[in-house]
Short mmCIF file of C-alpha atoms in Angstrom, two decimals:
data_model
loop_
_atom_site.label_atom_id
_atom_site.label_comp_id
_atom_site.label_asym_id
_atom_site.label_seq_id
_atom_site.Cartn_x
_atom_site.Cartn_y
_atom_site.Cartn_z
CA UNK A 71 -26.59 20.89 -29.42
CA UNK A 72 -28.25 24.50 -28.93
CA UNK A 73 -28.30 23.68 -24.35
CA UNK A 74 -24.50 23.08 -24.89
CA UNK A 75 -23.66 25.86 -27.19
CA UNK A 76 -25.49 27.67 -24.40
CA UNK A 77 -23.87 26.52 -22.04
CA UNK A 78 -20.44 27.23 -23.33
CA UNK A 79 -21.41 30.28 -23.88
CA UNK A 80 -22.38 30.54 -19.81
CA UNK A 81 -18.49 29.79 -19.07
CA UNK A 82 -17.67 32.55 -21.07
CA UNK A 83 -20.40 34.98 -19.37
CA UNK A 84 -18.98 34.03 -15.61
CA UNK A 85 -15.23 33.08 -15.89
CA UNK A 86 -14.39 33.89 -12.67
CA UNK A 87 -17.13 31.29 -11.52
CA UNK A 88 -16.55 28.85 -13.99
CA UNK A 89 -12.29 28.97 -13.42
CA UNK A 90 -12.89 28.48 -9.53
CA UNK A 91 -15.31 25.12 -9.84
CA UNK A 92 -12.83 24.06 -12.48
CA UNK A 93 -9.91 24.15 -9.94
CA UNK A 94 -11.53 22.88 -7.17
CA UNK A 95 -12.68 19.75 -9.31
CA UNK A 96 -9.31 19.30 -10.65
CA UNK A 97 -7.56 19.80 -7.10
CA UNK A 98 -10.12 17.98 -5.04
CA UNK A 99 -9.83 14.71 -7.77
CA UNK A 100 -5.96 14.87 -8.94
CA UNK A 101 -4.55 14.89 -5.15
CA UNK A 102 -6.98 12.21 -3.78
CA UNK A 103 -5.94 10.14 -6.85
CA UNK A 104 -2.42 10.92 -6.96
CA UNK A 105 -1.72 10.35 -2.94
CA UNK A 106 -4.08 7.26 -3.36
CA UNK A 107 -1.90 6.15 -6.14
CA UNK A 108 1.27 6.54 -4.19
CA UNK A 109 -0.27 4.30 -1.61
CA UNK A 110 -1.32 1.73 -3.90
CA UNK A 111 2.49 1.50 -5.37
CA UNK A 112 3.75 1.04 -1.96
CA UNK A 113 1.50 -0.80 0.33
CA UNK A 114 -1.47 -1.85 -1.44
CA UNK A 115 -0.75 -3.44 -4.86
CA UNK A 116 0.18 -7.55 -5.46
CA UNK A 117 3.49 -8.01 -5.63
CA UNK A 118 5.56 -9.84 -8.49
CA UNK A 119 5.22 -13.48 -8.19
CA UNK A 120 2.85 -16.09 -10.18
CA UNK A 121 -0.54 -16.64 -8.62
CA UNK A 122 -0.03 -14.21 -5.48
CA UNK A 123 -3.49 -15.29 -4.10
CA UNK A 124 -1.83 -18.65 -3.30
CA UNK A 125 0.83 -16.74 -0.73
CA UNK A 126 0.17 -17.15 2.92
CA UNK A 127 1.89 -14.83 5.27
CA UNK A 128 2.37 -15.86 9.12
CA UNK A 129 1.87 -14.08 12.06
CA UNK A 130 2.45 -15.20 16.02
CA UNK A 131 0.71 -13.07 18.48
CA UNK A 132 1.25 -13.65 21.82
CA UNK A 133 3.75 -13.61 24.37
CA UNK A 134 7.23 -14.60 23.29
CA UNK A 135 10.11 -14.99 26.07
CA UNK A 136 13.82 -15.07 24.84
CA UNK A 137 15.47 -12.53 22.00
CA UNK A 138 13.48 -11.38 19.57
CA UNK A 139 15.99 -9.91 16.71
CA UNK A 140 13.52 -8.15 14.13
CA UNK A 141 15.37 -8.19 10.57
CA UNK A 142 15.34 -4.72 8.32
CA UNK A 143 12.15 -4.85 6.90
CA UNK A 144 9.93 -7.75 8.61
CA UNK A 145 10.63 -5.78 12.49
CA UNK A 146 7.08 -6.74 14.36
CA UNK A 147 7.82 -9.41 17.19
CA UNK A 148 4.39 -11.11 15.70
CA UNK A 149 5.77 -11.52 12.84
CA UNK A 150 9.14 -13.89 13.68
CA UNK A 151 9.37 -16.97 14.30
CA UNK A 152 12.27 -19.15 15.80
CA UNK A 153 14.56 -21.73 13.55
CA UNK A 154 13.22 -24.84 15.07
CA UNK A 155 9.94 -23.98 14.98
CA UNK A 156 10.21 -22.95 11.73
CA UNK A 157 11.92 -26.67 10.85
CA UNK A 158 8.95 -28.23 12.80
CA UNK A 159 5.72 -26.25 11.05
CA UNK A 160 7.34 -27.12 8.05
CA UNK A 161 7.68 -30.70 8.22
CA UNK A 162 4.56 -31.14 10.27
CA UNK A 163 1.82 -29.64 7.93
CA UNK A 164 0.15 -30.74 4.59
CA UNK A 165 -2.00 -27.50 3.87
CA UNK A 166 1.23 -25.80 2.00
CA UNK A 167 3.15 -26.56 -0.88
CA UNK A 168 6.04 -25.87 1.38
CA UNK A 169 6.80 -23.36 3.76
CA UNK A 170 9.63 -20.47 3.38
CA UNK A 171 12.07 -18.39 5.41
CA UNK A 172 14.06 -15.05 5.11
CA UNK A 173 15.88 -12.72 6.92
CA UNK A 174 17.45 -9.63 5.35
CA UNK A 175 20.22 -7.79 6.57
CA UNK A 176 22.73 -5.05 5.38
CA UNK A 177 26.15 -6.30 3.70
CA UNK A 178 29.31 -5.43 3.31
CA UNK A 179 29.86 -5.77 -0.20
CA UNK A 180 32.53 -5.33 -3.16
CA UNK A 181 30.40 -3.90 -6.15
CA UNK A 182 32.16 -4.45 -8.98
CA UNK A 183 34.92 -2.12 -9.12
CA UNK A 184 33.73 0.29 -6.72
CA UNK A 185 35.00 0.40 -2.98
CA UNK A 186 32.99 -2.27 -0.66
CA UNK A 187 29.72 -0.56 0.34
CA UNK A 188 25.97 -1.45 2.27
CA UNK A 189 23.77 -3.35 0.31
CA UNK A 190 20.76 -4.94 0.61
CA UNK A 191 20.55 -9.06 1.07
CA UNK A 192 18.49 -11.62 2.31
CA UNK A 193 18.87 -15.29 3.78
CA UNK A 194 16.37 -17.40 2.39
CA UNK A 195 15.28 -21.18 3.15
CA UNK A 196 16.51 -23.67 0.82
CA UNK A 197 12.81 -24.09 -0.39
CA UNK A 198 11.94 -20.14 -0.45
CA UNK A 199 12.53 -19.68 -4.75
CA UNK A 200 9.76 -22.78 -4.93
CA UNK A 201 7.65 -21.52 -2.54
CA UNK A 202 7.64 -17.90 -4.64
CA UNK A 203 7.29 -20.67 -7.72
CA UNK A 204 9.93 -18.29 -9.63
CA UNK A 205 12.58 -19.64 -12.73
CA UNK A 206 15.87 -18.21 -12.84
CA UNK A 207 16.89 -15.79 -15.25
CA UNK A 208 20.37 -17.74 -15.80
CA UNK A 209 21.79 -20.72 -13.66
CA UNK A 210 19.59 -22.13 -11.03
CA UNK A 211 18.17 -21.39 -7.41
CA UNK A 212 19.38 -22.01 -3.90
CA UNK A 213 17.84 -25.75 -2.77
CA UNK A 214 17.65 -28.27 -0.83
CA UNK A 215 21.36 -29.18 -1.85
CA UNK A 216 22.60 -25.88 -0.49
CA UNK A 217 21.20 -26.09 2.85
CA UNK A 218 22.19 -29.52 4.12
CA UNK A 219 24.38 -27.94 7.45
CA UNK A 220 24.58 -24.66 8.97
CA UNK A 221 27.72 -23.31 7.45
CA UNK A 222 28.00 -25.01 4.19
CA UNK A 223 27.47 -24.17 0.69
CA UNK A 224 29.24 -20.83 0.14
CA UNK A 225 26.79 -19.80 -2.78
CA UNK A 226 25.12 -16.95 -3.68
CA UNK A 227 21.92 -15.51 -6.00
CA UNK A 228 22.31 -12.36 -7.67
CA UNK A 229 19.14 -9.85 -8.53
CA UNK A 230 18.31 -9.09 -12.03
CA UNK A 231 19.88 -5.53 -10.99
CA UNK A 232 23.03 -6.44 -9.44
CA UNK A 233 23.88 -8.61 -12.28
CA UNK A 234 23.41 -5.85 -14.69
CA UNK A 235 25.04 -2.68 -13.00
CA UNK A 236 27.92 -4.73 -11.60
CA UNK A 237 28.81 -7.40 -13.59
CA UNK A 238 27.52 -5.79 -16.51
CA UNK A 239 24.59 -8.90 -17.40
CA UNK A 240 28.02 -11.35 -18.39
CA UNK A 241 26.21 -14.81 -19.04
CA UNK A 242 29.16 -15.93 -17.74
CA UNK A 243 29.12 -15.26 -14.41
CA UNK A 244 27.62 -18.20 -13.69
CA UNK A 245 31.10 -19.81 -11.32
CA UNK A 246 31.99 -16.29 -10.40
CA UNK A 247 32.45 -15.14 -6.69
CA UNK A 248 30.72 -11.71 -5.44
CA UNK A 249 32.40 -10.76 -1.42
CA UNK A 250 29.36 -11.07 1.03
CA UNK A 251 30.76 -9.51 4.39
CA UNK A 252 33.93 -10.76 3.62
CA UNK A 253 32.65 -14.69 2.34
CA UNK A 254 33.51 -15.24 -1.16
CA UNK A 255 30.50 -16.92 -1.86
CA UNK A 256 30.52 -18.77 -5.36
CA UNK A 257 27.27 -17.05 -7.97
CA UNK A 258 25.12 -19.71 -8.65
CA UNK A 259 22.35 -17.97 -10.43
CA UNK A 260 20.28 -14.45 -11.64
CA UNK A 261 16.81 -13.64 -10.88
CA UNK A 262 14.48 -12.76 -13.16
CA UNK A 263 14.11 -8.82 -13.28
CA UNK A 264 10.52 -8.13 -12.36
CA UNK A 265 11.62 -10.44 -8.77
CA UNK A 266 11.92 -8.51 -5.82
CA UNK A 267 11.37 -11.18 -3.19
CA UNK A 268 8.45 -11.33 -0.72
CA UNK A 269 9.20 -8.02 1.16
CA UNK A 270 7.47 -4.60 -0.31
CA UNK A 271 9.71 -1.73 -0.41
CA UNK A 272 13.11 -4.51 -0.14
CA UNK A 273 14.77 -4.96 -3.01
CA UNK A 274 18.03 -7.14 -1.75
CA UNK A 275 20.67 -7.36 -4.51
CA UNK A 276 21.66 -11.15 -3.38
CA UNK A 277 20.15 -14.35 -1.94
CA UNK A 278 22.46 -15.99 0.22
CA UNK A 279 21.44 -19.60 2.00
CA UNK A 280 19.87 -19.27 5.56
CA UNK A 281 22.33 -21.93 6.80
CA UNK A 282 24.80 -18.96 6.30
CA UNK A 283 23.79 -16.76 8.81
CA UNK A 284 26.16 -17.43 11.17
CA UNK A 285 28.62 -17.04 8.79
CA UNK A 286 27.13 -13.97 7.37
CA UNK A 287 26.95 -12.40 10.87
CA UNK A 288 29.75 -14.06 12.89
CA UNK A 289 28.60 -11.50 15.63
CA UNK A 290 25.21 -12.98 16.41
CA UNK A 291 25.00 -16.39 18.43
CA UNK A 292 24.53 -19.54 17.56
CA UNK A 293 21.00 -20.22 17.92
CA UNK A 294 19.81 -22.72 15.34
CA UNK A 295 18.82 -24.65 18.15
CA UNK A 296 17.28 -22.23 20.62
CA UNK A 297 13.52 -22.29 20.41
CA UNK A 298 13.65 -18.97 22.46
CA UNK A 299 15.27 -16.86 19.61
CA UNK A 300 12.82 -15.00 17.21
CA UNK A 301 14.49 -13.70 13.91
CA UNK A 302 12.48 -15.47 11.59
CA UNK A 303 10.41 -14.55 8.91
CA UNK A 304 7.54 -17.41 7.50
CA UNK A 305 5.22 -17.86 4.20
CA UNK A 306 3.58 -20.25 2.31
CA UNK A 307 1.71 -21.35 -0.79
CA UNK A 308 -1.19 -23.16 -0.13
CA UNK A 309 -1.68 -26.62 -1.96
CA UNK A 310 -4.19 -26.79 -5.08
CA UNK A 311 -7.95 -27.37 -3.56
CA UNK A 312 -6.55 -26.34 0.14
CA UNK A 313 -8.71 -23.06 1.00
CA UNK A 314 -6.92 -20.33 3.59
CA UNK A 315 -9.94 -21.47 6.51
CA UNK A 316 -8.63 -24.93 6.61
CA UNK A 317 -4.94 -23.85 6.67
CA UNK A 318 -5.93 -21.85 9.81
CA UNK A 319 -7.44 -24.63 10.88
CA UNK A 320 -4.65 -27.38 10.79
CA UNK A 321 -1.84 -24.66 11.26
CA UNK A 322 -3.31 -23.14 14.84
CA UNK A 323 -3.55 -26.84 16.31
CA UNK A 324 0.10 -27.60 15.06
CA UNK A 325 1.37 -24.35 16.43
CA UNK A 326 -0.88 -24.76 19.87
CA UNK A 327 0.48 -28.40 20.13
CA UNK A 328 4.22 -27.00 19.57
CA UNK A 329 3.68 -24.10 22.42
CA UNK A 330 2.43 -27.08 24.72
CA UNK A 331 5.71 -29.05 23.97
CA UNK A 332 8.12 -26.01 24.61
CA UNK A 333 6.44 -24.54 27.59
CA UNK A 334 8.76 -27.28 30.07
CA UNK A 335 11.50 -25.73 28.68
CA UNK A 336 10.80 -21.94 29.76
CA UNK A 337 13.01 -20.86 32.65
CA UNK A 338 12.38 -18.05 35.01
CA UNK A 339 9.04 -16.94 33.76
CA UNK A 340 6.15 -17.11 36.16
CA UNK A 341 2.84 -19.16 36.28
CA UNK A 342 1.13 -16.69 34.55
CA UNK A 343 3.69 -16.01 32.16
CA UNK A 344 4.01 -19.54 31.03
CA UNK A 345 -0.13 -19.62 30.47
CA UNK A 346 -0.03 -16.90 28.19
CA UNK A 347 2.67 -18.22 26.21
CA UNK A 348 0.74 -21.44 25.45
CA UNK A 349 -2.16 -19.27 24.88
CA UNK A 350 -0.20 -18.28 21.91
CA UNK A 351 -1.90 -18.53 18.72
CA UNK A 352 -0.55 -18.82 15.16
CA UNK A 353 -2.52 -16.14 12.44
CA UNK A 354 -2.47 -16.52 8.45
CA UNK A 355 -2.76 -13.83 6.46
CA UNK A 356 -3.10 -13.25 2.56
CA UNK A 357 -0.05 -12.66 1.03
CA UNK A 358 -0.56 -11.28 -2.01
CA UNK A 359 0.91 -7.97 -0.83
CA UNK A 360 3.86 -9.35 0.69
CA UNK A 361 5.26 -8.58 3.67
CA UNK A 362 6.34 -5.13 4.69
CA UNK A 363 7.73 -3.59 7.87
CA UNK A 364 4.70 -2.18 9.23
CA UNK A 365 0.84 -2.23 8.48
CA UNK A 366 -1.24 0.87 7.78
CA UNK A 367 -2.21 2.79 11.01
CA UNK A 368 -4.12 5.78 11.37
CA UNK A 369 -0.86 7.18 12.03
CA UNK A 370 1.13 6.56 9.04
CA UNK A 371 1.81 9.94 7.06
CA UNK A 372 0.74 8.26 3.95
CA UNK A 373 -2.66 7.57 5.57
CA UNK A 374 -2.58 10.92 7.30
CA UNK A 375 -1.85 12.25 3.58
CA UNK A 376 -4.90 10.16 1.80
CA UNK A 377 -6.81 11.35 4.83
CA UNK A 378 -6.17 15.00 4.12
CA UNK A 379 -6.24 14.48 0.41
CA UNK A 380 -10.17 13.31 1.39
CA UNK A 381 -10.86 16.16 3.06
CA UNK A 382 -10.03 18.30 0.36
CA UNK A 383 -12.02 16.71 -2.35
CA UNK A 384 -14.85 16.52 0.48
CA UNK A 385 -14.17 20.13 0.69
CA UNK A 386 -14.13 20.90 -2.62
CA UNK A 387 -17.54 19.45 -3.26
CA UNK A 388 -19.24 21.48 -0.33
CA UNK A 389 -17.43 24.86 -2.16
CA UNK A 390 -18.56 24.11 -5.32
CA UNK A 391 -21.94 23.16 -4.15
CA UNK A 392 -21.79 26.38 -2.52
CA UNK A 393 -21.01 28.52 -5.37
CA UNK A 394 -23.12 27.10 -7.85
CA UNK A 395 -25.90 27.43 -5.06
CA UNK A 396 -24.97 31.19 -4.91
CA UNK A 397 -25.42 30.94 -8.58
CA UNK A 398 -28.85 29.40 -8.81
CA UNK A 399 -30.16 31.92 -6.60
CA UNK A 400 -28.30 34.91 -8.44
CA UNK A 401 -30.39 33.30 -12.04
CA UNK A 402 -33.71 32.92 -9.87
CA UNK A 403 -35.14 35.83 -11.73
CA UNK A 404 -33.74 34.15 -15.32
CA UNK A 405 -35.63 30.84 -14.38
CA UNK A 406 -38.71 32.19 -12.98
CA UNK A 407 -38.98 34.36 -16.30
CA UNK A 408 -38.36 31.28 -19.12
CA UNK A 409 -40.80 29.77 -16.96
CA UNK A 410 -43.46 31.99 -17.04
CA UNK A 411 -43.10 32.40 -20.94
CA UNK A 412 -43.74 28.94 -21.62
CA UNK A 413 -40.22 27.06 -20.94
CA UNK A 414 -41.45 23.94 -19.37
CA UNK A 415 -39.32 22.23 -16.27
CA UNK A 416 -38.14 19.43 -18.86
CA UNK A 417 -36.58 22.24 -20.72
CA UNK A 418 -34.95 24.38 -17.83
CA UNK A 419 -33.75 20.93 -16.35
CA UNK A 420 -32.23 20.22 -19.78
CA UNK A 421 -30.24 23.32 -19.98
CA UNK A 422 -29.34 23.22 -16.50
CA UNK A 423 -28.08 19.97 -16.81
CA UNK A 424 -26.03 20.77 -19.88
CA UNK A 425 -24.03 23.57 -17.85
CA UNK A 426 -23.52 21.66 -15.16
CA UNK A 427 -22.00 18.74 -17.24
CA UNK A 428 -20.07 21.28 -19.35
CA UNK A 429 -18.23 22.24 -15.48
CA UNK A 430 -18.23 19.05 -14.31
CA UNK A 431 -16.12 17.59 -17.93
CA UNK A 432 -14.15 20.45 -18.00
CA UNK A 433 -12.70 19.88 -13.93
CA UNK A 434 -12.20 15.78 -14.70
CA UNK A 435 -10.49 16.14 -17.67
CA UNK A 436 -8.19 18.97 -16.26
CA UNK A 437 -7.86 16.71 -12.92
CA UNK A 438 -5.46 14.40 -14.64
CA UNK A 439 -2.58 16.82 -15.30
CA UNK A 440 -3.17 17.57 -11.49
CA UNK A 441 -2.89 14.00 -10.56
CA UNK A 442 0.57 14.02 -12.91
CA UNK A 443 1.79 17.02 -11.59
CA UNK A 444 1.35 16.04 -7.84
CA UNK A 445 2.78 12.90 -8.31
CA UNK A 446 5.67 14.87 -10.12
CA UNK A 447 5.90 16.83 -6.82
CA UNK A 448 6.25 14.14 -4.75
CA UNK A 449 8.72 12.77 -6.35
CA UNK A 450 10.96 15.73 -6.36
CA UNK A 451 9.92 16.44 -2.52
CA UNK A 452 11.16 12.76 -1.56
CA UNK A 453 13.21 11.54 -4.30
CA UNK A 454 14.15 8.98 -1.97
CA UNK A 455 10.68 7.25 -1.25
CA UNK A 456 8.91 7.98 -4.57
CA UNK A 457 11.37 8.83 -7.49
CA UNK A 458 11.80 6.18 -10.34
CA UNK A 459 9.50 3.90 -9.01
CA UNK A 460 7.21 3.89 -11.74
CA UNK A 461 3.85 4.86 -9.91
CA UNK A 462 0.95 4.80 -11.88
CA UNK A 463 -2.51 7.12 -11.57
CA UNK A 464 -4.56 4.22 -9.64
CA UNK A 465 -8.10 4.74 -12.36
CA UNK A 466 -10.63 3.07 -10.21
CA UNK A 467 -9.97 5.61 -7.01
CA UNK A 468 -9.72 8.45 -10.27
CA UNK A 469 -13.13 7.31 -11.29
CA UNK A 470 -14.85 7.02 -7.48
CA UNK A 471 -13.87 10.26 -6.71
CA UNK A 472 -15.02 12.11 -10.16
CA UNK A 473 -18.62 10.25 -9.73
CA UNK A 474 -18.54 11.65 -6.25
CA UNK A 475 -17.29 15.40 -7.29
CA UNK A 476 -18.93 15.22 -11.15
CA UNK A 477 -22.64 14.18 -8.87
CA UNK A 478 -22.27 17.36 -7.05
CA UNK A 479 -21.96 19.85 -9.57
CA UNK A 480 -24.73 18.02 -11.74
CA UNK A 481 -27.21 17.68 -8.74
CA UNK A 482 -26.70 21.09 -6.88
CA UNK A 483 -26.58 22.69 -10.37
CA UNK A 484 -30.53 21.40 -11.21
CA UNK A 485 -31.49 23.29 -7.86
CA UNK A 486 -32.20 26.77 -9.82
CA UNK A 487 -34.47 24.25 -12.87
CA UNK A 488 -35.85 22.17 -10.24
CA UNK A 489 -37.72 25.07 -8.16
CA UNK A 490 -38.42 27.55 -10.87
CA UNK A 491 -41.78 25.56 -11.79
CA UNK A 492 -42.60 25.64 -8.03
CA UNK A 493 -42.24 29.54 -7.56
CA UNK A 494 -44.01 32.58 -7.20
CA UNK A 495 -42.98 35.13 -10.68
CA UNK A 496 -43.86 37.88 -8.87
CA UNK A 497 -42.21 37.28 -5.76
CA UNK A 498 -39.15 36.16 -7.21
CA UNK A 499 -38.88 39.28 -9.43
CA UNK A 500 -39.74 41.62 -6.44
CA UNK A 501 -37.42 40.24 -4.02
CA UNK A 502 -35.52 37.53 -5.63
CA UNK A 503 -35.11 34.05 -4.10
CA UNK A 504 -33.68 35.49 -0.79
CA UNK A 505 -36.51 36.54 0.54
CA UNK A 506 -39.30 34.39 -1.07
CA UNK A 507 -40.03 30.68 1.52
CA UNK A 508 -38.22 29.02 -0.94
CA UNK A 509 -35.30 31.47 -1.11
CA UNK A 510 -34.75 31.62 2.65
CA UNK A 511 -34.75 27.52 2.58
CA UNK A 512 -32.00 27.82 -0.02
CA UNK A 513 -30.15 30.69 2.11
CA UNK A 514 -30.29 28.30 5.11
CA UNK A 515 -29.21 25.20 2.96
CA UNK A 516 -26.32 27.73 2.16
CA UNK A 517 -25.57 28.65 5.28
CA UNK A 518 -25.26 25.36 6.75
CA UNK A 519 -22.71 24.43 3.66
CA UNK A 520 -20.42 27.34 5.05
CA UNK A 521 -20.23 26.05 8.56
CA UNK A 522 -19.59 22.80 7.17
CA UNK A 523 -17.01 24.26 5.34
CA UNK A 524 -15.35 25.88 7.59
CA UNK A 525 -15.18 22.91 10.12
CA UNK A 526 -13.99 20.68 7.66
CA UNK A 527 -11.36 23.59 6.82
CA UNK A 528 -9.93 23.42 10.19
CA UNK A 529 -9.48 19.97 10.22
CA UNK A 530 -7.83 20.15 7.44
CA UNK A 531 -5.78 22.45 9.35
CA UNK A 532 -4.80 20.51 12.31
CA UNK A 533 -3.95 17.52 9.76
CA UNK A 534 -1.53 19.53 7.97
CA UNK A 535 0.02 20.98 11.08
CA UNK A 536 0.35 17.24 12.14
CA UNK A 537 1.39 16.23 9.10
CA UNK A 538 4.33 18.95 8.56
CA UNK A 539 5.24 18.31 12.22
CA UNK A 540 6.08 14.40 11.01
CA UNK A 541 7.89 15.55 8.25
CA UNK A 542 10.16 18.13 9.93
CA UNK A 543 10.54 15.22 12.72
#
């Protein structure tokens, strides 16, 4: 109890010292966790559906000849698939509990009394509510009833939402019409209200049949038929005791066998050309995290944020290790002394340690508000991304990065305990540690922290130069 009354005591003695590795730990730990957070919410976390781990998302890279027609939030070529083949790796395999479709698009809708406006919707496969193995909130789901011919079935699902805000959660709206780009389509059901779909960051307010996209978009051809037009979107559930390997395994002969068929009918491609389209390979993926318009790159902002965000906890530790070095060899004299009248290195160590923790508490405790109050600030900077999404403080990535900071200030802070045992009394009271061998170690040890410093400081630079640049663009 006495090393931390002490030690307390040593925050009051230095508060300029103390204040500054208090900041940096709170800074260098609340924006790492708070941008890592924000990443988690939108890209990294499950999303709603029972037993996610079961959700197989499909990918097709290769070459692709004909019209590729990305929808609004699935747009990578890889990523589509055409109707028939769709029809065919559905029927054809035995790995999945079924296989699903979508395609979202922007509608033209009346919301309830308010003037027709843009909303979000999605075409889904007749199969696509199973495959997400979802119950309705009211009514039932599109099936296999509404999706016997392209063009039939005028129904419609509403979201959780839209039922609420626009038609005010009536039970009885089960019968009712809603105006889908100028369909009346007949309201056959309401999502549950945790159900976005299978798309991250796509939160469509109605489900319309996939047999209705003709109707839904008169402008687009008719292509139901065409092998050669890419638009849509595939996932799965695999079947109890069916691992994701074999599913690769039975999937990529299907899909080879498929390309084989359909290579007769390319026209005007070369030799070449038709060889790497047969070369074409089908890829599953997990899809616990749904699907979202693009995958993380290096050059995402958010990953250019965490990546800055790194830096400056990275940064934070070298200043902190810095300063309390500065510190250790300022007390030199203090440790050599209590040394030399009888202090053994347990004790020093002990004290020491207690300090360092005292810092090291004080900055992780303090780093939460700062993880609050960035997230706060991103919010207001971008209402439109973050705001009312209900992002959490991500703990693990909180806890990796206060072991990583917390280790710093303990460790660097025993430096002054660790060497007092070791050093000449006389020296260090002549001269201090600076010029003693040990000292001038310590000075270099220093020294090299600064250049460290200041290289990862300008990196830090030319990231946030980068970074405004994307945000002005």
């Amino acid at each position: 109890m006495g090393s931390i009354n002490y030690a307390l005591r040593q925050l009051v003695l230095r508060p300029a010292l103390s204040m500054t590795v208090v900041a940096m730990l709170a800074i260098g730990i609340g924006a790492t966790t708070a941008i890592y957070s924000l990443m988690h919410f939108e890209i990294l976390r499950p999303i709603e559906a029972p037993n996610v781990d079961e959700l197989v998302s499909f990918r097709s890279p290769g070459q692709k000849f004909g019209t590729t027609r990305g929808d609004l939030t699935v747009g990578e070529g890889q990523r589509l698939f055409s109707y028939p083949m769709y029809r065919d790796l559905a029927a054809a395999q035995k790995s999945f509990t079924g296989i699903a479709a979508h395609y979202s698009f922007l509608a033209s809708m009346a919301v309830g009394e308010d003037a027709t406006r843009l909303a979000s919707a999605v075409l889904v496969s007749a199969n696509y509510f199973d495959v997400m193995n979802v119950r309705p909130e009211l009514g039932r789901f599109i099936g296999p009833e509404d999706a016997r011919a392209v063009g039939e079935s005028l129904v419609a699902v509403l979201s959780y939402q839209h039922w609420q805000n626009n038609f005010a959660g009536d039970p009885n709206v089960i019968g009712k019409t809603v105006n889908v780009n100028n369909q009346e389509l007949t309201i056959i059901g309401v999502a549950p209200a945790w159900f976005t779909g299978m798309m991250r960051d796509y939160e469509p307010l109605v489900y319309v049949p996939l047999t209705l996209r003709w109707l839904m978009q008169p402008e687009e051809p008719r292509n139901d038929e065409n092998r050669q037009a890419y638009w849509l979107t595939l996932f799965a559930r695999l079947r109890p005791g069916v691992t994701l390997d074999e599913a690769r395994v039975e999937m990529g002969a299907l899909y080879r066998g498929m390309l084989s068929e359909e290579q007769p009918l390319l026209t005007n491609v070369t030799e070449e050309q038709r060889a790497l389209y047969v070369d074409g390979r089908l890829e599953l993926d997990p899809g616990s995290r749904g699907q979202i318009y693009l995958q993380v790159q290096a050059a995402d902002p958010r990953t250019l944020a965490f990546g800055a965000t790194l830096l400056v906890l990275l940064i934070a530790c070298v200043n902190v290790a810095n300063l309390l070095l500065a510190r250790g060899a300022a007390r030199a004299g203090e440790m050599a002394i209590r040394a030399s009248i009888g202090a053994s290195p347990g004790r020093l160590v002990a004290q020491l340690l207690a300090e360092s923790t005292v810092l090291a508490l004080v900055g992780g405790v303090l780093a939460i508000p700062a993880a609050v109050a960035t997230l706060r600030l991103i919010q207001t900077i971008a209402p439109g991304a973050a705001a009312g999404l209900g992002i959490v403080l991500y703990p693990p990535l909180m806890l990796f990065a206060a072991a990583i900071t917390l280790s710093t200030v303990v460790l660097i802070g025993l430096v002054p305990a660790l060497g007092a045992g070791r050093t000449d009394t006389a020296a260090i009271m002549k001269a201090q540690s600076a010029q003693s061998a040990g000292g001038r170690g310590l000075l270099r040890f220093r020294n090299a922290l600064v250049a460290l410093q200041i290289s990862l400081s300008l990196v830090l630079l030319v990231l946030a130069g980068l970074f405004t640049k994307s945000l002005v663009n």
